[in-house]
Coordinates of N, CA and C in Angstrom, one line a residue:
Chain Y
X26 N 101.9 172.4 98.6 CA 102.9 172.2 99.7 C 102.9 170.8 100.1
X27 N 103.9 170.2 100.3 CA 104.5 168.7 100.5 C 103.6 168.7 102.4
X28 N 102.9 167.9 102.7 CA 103.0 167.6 104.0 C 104.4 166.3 104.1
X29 N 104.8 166.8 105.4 CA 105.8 165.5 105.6 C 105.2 164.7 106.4
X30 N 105.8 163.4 105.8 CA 104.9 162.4 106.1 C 105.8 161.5 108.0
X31 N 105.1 161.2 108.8 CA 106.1 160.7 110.1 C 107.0 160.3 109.6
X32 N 108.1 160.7 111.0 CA 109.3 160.8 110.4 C 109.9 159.7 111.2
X33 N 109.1 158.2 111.7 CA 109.8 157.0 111.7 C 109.3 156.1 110.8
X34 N 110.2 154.9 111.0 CA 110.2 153.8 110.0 C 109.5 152.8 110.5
X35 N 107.8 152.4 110.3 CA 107.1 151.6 110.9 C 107.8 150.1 110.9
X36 N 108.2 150.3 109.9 CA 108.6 148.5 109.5 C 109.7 148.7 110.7
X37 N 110.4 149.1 110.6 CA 111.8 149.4 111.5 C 111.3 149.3 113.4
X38 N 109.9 149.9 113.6 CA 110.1 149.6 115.0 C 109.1 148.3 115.2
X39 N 108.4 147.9 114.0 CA 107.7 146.0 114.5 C 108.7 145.5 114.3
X40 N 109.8 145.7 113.8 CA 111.3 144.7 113.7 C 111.5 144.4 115.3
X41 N 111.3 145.8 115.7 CA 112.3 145.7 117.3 C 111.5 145.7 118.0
X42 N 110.3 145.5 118.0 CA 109.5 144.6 118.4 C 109.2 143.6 118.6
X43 N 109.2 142.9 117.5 CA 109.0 141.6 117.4 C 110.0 140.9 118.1
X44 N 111.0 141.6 117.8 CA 112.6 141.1 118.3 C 112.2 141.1 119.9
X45 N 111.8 142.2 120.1 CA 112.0 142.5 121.8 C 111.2 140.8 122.4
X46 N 110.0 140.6 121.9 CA 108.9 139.9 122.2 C 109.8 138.5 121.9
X47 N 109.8 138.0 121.1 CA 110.5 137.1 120.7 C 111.9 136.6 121.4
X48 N 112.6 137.1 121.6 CA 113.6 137.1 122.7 C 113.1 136.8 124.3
X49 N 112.2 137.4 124.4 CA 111.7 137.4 125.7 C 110.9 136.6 126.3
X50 N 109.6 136.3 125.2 CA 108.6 135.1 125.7 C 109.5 133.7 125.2
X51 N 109.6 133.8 123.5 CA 110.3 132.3 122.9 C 109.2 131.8 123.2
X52 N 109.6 130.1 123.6 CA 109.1 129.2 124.0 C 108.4 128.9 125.4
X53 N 108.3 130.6 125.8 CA 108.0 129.8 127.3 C 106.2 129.9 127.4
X54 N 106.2 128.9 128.5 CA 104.6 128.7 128.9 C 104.2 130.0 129.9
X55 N 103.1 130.6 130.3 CA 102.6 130.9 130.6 C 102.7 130.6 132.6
X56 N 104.0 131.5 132.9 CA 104.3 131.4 134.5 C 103.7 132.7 135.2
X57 N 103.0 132.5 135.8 CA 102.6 134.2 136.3 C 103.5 135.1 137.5
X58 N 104.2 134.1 137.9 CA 105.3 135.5 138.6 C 106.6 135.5 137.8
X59 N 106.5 135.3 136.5 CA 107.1 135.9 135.5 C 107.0 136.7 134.8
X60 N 105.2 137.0 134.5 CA 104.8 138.1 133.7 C 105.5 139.4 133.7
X61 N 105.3 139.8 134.8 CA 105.9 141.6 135.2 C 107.1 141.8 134.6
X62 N 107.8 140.6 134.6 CA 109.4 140.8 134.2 C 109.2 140.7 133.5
X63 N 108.5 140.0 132.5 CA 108.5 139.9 131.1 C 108.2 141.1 130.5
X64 N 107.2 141.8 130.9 CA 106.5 142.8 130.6 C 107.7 144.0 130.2
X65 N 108.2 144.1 131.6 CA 109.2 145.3 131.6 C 110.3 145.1 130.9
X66 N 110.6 143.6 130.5 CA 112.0 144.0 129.5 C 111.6 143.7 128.3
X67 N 110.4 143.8 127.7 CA 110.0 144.0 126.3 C 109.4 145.5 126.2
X68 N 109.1 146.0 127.4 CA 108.5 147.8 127.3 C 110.2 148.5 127.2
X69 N 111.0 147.9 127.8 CA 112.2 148.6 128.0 C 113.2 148.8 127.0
X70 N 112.9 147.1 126.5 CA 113.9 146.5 125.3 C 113.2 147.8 124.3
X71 N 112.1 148.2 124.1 CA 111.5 148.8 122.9 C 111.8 150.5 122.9
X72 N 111.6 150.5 124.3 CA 111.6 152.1 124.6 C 113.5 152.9 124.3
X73 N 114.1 151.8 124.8 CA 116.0 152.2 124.7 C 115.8 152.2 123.3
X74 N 115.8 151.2 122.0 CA 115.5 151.5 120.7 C 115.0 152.7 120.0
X75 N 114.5 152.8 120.6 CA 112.9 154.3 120.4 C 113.8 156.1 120.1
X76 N 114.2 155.2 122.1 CA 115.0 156.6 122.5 C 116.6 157.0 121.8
X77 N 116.9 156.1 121.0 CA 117.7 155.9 120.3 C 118.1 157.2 119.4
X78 N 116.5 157.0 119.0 CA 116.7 157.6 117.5 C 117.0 159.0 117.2
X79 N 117.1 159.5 118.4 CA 117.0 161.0 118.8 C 116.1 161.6 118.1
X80 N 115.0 161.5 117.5 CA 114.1 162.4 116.9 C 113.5 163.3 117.7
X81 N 112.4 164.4 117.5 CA 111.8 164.7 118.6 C 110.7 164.4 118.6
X82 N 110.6 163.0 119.3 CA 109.2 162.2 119.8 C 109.1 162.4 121.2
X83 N 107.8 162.0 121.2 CA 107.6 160.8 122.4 C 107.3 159.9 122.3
X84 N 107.1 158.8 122.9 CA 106.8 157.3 123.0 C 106.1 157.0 124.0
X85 N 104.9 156.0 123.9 CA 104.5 155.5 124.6 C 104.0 153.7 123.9
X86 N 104.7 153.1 124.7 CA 104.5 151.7 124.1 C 103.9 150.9 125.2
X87 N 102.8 150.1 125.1 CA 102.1 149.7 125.7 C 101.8 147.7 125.6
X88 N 101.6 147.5 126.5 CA 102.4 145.9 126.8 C 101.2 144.8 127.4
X89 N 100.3 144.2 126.5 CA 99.2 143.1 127.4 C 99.9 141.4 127.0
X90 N 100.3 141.0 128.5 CA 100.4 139.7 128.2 C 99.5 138.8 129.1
X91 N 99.0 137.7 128.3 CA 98.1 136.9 128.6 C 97.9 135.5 128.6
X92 N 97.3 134.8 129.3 CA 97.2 133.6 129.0 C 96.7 132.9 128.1
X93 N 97.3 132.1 127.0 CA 96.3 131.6 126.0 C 96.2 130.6 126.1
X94 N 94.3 130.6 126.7 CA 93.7 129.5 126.9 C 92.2 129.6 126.4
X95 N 91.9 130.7 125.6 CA 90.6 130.4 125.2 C 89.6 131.9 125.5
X96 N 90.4 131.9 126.4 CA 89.3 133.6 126.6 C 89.3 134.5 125.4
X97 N 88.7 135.3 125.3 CA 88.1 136.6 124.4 C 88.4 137.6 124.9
X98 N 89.2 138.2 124.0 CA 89.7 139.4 124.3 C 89.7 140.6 123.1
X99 N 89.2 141.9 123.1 CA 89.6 142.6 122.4 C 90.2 144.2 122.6
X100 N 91.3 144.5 121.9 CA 91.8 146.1 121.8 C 91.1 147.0 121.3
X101 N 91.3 148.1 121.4 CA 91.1 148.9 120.9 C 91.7 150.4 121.0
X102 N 92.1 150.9 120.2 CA 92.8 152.5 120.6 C 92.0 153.3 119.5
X103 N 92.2 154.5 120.2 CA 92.2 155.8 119.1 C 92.4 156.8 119.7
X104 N 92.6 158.3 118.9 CA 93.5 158.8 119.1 C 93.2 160.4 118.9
X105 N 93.9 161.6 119.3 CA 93.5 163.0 118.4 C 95.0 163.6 118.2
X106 N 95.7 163.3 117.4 CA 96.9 164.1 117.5 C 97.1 164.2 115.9
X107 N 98.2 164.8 115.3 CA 98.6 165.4 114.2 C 98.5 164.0 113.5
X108 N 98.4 163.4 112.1 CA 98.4 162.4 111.8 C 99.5 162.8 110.2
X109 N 100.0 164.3 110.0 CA 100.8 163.9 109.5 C 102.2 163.6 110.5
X110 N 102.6 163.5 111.6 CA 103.6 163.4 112.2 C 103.6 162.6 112.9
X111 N 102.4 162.0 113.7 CA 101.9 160.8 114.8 C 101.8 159.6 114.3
X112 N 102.1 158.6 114.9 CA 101.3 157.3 114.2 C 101.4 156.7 115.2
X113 N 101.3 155.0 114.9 CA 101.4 153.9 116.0 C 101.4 152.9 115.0
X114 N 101.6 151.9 116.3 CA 101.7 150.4 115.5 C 101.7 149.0 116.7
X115 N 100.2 148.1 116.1 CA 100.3 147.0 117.2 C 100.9 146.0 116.8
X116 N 101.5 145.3 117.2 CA 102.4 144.0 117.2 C 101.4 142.7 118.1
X117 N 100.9 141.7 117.6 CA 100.4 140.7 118.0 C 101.2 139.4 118.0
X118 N 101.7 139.0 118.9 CA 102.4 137.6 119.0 C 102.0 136.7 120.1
X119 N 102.1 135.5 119.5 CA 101.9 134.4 120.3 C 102.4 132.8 120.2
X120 N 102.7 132.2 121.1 CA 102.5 131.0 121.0 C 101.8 130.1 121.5
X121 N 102.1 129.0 121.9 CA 100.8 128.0 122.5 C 100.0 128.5 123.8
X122 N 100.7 129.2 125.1 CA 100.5 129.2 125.7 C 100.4 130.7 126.2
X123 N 101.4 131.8 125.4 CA 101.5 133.0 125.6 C 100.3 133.9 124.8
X124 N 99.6 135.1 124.7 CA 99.4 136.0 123.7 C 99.9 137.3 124.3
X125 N 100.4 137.9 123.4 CA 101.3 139.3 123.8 C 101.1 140.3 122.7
X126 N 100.6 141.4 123.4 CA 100.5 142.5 122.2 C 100.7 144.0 122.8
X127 N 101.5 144.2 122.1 CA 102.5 145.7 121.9 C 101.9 146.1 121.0
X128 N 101.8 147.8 122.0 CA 101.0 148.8 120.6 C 102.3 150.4 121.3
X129 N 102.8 150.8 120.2 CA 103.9 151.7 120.5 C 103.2 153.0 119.6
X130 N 103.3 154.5 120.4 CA 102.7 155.5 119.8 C 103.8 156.3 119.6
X131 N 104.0 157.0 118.3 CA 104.6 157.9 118.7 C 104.3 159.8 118.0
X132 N 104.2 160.8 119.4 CA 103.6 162.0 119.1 C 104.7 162.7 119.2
X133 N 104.9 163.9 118.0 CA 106.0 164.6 117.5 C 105.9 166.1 118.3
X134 N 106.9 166.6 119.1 CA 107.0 167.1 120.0 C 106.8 168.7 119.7
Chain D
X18 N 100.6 197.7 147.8 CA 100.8 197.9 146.4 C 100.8 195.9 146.4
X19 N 99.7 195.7 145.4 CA 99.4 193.9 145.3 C 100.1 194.0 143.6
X20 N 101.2 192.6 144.4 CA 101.7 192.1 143.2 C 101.2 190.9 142.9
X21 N 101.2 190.5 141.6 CA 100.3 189.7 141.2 C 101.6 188.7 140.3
X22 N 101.3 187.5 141.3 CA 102.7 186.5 140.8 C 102.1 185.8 139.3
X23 N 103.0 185.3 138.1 CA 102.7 185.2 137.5 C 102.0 183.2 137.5
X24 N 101.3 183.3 136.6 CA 100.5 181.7 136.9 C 101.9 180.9 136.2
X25 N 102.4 180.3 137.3 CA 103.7 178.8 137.2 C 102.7 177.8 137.0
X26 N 101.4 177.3 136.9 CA 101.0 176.2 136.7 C 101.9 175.4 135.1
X27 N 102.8 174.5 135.2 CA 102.9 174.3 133.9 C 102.3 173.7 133.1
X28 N 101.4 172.7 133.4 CA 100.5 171.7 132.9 C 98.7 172.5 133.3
X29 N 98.0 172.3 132.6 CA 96.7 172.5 132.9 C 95.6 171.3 132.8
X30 N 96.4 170.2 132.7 CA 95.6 168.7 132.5 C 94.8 168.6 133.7
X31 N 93.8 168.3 133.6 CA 92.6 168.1 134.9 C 92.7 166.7 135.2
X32 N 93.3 165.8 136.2 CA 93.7 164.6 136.6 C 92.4 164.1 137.0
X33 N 91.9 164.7 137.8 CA 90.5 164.0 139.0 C 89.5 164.2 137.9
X34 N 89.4 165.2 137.0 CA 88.3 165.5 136.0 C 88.0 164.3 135.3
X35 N 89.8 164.0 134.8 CA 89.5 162.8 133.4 C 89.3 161.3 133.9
X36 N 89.5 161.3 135.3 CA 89.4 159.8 135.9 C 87.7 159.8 136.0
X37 N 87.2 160.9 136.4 CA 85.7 160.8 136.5 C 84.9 160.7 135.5
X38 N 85.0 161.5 134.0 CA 84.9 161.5 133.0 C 85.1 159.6 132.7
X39 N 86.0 158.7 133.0 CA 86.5 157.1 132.3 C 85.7 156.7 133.4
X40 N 85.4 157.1 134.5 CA 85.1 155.6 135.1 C 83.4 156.1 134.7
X41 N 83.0 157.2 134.5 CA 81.2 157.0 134.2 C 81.7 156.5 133.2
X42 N 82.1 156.6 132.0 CA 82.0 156.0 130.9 C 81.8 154.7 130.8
X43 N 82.4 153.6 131.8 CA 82.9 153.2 131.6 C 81.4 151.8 132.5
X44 N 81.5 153.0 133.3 CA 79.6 152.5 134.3 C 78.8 152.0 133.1
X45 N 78.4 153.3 132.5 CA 76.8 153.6 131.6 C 77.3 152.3 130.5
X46 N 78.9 151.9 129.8 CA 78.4 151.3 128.7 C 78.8 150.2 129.2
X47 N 79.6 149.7 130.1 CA 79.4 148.0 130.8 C 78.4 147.7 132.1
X48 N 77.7 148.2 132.8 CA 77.0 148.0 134.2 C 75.9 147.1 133.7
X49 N 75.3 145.9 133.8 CA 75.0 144.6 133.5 C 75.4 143.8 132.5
X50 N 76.1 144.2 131.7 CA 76.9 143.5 130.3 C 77.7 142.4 130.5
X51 N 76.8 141.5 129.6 CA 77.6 140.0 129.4 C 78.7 140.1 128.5
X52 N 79.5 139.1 128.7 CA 80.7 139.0 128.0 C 79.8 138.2 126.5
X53 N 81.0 138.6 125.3 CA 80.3 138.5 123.8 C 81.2 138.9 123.3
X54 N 80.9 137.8 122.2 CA 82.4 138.0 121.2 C 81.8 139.3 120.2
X55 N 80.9 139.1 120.1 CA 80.4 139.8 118.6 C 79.7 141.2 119.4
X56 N 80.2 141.8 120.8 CA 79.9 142.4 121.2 C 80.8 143.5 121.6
X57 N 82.3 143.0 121.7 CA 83.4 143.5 122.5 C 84.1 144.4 121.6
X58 N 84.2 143.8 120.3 CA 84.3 145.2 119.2 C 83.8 146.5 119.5
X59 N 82.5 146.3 119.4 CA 81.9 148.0 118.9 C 81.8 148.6 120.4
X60 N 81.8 147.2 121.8 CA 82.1 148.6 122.6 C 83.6 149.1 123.4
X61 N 84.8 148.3 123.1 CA 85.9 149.0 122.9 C 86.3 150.3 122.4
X62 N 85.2 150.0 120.7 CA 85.4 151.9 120.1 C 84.5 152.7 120.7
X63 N 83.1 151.7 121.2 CA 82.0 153.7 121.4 C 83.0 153.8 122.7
X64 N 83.6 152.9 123.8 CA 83.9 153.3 124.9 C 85.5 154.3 125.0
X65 N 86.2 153.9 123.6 CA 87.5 154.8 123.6 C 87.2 156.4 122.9
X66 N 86.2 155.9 122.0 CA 85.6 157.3 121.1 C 85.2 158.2 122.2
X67 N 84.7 157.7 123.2 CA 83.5 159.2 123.8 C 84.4 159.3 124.9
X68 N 85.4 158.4 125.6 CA 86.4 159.1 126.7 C 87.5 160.0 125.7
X69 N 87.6 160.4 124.3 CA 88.0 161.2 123.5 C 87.8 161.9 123.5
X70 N 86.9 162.0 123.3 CA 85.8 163.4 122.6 C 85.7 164.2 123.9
X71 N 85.1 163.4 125.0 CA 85.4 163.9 126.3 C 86.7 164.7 126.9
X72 N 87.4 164.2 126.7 CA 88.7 164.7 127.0 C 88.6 165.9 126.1
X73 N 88.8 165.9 124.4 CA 88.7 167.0 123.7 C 87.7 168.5 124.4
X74 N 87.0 168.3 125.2 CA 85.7 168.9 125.6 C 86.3 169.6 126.4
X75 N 87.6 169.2 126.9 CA 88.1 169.5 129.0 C 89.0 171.0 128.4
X76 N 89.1 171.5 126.9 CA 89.7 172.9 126.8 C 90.7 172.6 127.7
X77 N 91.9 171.9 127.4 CA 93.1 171.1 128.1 C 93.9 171.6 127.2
X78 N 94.5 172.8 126.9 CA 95.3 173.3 126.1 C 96.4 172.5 125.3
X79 N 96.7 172.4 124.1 CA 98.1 171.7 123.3 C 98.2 170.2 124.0
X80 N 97.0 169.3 124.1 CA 97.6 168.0 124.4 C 97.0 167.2 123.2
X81 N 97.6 166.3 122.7 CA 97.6 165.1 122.1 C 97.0 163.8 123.2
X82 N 96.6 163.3 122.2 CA 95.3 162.5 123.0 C 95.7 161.3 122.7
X83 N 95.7 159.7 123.4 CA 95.5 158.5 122.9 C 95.5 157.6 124.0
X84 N 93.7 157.2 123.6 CA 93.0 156.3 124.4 C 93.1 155.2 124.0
X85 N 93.5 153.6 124.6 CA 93.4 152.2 124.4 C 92.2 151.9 125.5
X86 N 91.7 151.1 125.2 CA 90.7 150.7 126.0 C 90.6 148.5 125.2
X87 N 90.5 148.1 126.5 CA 91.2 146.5 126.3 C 89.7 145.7 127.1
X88 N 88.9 145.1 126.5 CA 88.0 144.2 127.2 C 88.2 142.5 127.2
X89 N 88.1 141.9 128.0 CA 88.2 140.4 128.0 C 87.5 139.9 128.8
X90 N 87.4 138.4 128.5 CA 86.8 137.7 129.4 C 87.4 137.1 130.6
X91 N 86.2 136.9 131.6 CA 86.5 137.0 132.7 C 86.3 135.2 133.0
X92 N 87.6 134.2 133.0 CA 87.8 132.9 132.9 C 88.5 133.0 134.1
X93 N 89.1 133.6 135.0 CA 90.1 133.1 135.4 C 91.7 132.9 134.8
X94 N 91.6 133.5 133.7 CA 93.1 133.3 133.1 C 94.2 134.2 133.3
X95 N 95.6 134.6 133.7 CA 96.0 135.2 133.7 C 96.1 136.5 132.7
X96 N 96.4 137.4 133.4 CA 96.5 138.8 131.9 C 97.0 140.1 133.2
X97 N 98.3 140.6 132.2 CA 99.0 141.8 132.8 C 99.3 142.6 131.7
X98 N 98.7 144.1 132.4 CA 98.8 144.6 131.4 C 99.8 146.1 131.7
X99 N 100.8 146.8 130.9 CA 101.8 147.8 131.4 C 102.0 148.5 130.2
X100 N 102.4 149.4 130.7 CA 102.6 150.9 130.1 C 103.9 151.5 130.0
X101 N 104.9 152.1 129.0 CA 106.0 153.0 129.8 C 105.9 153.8 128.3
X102 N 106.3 155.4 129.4 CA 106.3 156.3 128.4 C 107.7 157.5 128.2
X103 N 108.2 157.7 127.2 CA 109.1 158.6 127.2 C 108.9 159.7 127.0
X104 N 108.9 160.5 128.2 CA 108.1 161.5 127.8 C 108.2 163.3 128.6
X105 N 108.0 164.0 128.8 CA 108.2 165.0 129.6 C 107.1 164.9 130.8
X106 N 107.8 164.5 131.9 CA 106.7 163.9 133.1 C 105.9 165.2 133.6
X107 N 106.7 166.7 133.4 CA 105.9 167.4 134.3 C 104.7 167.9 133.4
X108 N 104.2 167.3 131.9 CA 103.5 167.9 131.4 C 102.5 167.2 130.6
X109 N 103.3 165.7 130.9 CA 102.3 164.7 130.2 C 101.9 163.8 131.5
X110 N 100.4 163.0 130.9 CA 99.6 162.4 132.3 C 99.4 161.2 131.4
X111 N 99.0 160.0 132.5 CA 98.0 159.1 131.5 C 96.7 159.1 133.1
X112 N 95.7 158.3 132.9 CA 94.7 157.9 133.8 C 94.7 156.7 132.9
X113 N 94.3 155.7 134.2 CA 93.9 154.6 134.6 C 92.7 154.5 134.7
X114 N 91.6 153.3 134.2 CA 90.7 152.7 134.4 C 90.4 151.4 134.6
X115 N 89.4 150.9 135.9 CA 89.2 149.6 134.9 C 87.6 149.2 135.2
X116 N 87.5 148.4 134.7 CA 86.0 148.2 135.5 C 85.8 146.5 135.2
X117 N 84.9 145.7 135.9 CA 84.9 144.6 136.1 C 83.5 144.0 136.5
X118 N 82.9 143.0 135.9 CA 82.0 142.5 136.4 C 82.2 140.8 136.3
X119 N 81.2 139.8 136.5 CA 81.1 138.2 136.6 C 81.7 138.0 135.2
X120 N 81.7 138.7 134.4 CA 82.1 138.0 132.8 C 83.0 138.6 132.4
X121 N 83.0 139.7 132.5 CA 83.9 141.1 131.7 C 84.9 141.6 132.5
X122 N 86.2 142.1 131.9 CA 86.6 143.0 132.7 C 87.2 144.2 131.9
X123 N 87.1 144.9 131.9 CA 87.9 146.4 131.6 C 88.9 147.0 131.6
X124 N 89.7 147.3 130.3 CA 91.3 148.4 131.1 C 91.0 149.6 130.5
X125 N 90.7 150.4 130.9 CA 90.8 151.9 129.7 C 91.8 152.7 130.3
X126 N 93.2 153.0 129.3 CA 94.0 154.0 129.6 C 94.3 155.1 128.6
X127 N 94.0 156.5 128.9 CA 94.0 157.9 128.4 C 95.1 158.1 128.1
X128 N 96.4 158.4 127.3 CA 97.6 159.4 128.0 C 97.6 160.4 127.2
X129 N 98.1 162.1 127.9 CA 98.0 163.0 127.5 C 99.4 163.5 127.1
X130 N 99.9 163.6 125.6 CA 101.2 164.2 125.7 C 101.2 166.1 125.1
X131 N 101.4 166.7 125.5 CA 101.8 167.8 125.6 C 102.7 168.4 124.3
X132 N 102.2 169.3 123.7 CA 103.0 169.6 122.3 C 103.6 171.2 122.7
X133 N 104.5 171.6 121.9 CA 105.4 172.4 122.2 C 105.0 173.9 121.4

């Protein structure tokens, strides 16, 4: 019997990701009463895309932005859900001043 | 004549259980712990692995599980960290963690989604 394999297109949501991220931080330095907003229109930019697709998921996309200056930092997830149907995916971006990483889940309903 | 109404609970996710379950966790494997690079790996995973396994343990009927747990150092640098989920609210949860000492600081967040 065929398991089906998830039924989104990983490359397709680091696209709109990247995009979200990219549009959003660019070039900028590191302002902290801009974070939040930043935050929310790259969680939002990602989630309207998501909810797009009408499949039957859920989503949960998750948003750390930071100062890059030298600190140490590490992620980590895991998980217990179906893994022919579930997956995720982290997106790491940065520039001089920004580090930003998106990790988007998604569990089939 | 006792009628016996039927159980409306829709969700049976234990909220106070799983915040108690993260924050001991969260005691026993950071409470004197210096910040370390070649340290912050392996306790990211034992610390996301066993608030799992934990959670698996809570007989929390049909939920899908997925723990991030985020450590850094404690410089003074800025860091925000957010969440948004699409999701069925009356039946999915997340919990919140954090924990913090002179060097370290902690984010560990659970969310529970609910299968059909």
């Amino acid at each position: 019997m065929d398991i089906p394999a998830a039924g989104l297109d990983k490359a397709d949501i680091e696209t709109t990701v990247r995009e979200a991220v990219g549009s959003t931080l660019g070039k900028s330095t590191f302002i902290h009463n801009k974070v939040d907003g930043w935050i929310a229109k790259v969680m939002e930019t990602c989630l309207k895309r998501l909810a797009q697709s009408a499949k039957q998921y859920k989503y949960v996309v998750s948003c750390q932005i930071m100062q890059n200056a030298g600190a140490g930092s590490c992620v980590t997830s895991t998980y217990s859900w179906d893994p022919r149907t579930d997956d995720c995916i982290t997106v790491d971006w940065q520039n001089d001043h920004i580090l930003c990483i998106v990790s988007v889940y998604w569990l089939a309903v | 004549m006792e009628v016996s109404e039927p159980n409306r609970t829709i969700s049976n996710f234990r909220q106070t259980k799983v915040k108690n379950i993260m924050e001991e966790v969260l005691r026993e494997k950071l409470t004197g712990a210096t910040y370390h690079p070649d340290n912050t790996s392996q306790w990211t995973r034992e610390i996301a692995d066993e608030i799992k396994q934990s959670l698996k343990l809570q007989d929390m009927d049909r939920y899908k599980y997925v723990v991030q747990v985020m450590i850094g150092e404690q410089r003074g640098e800025g860091v925000s960290m957010s969440a948004r989920c699409f999701w069925d609210h009356k039946r999915d949860h997340y919990v919140q963690k954090t924990f913090q000492n002179e060097t370290i600081f902690c984010v560990a967040v659970a969310f529970a989604a609910y299968y059909y």
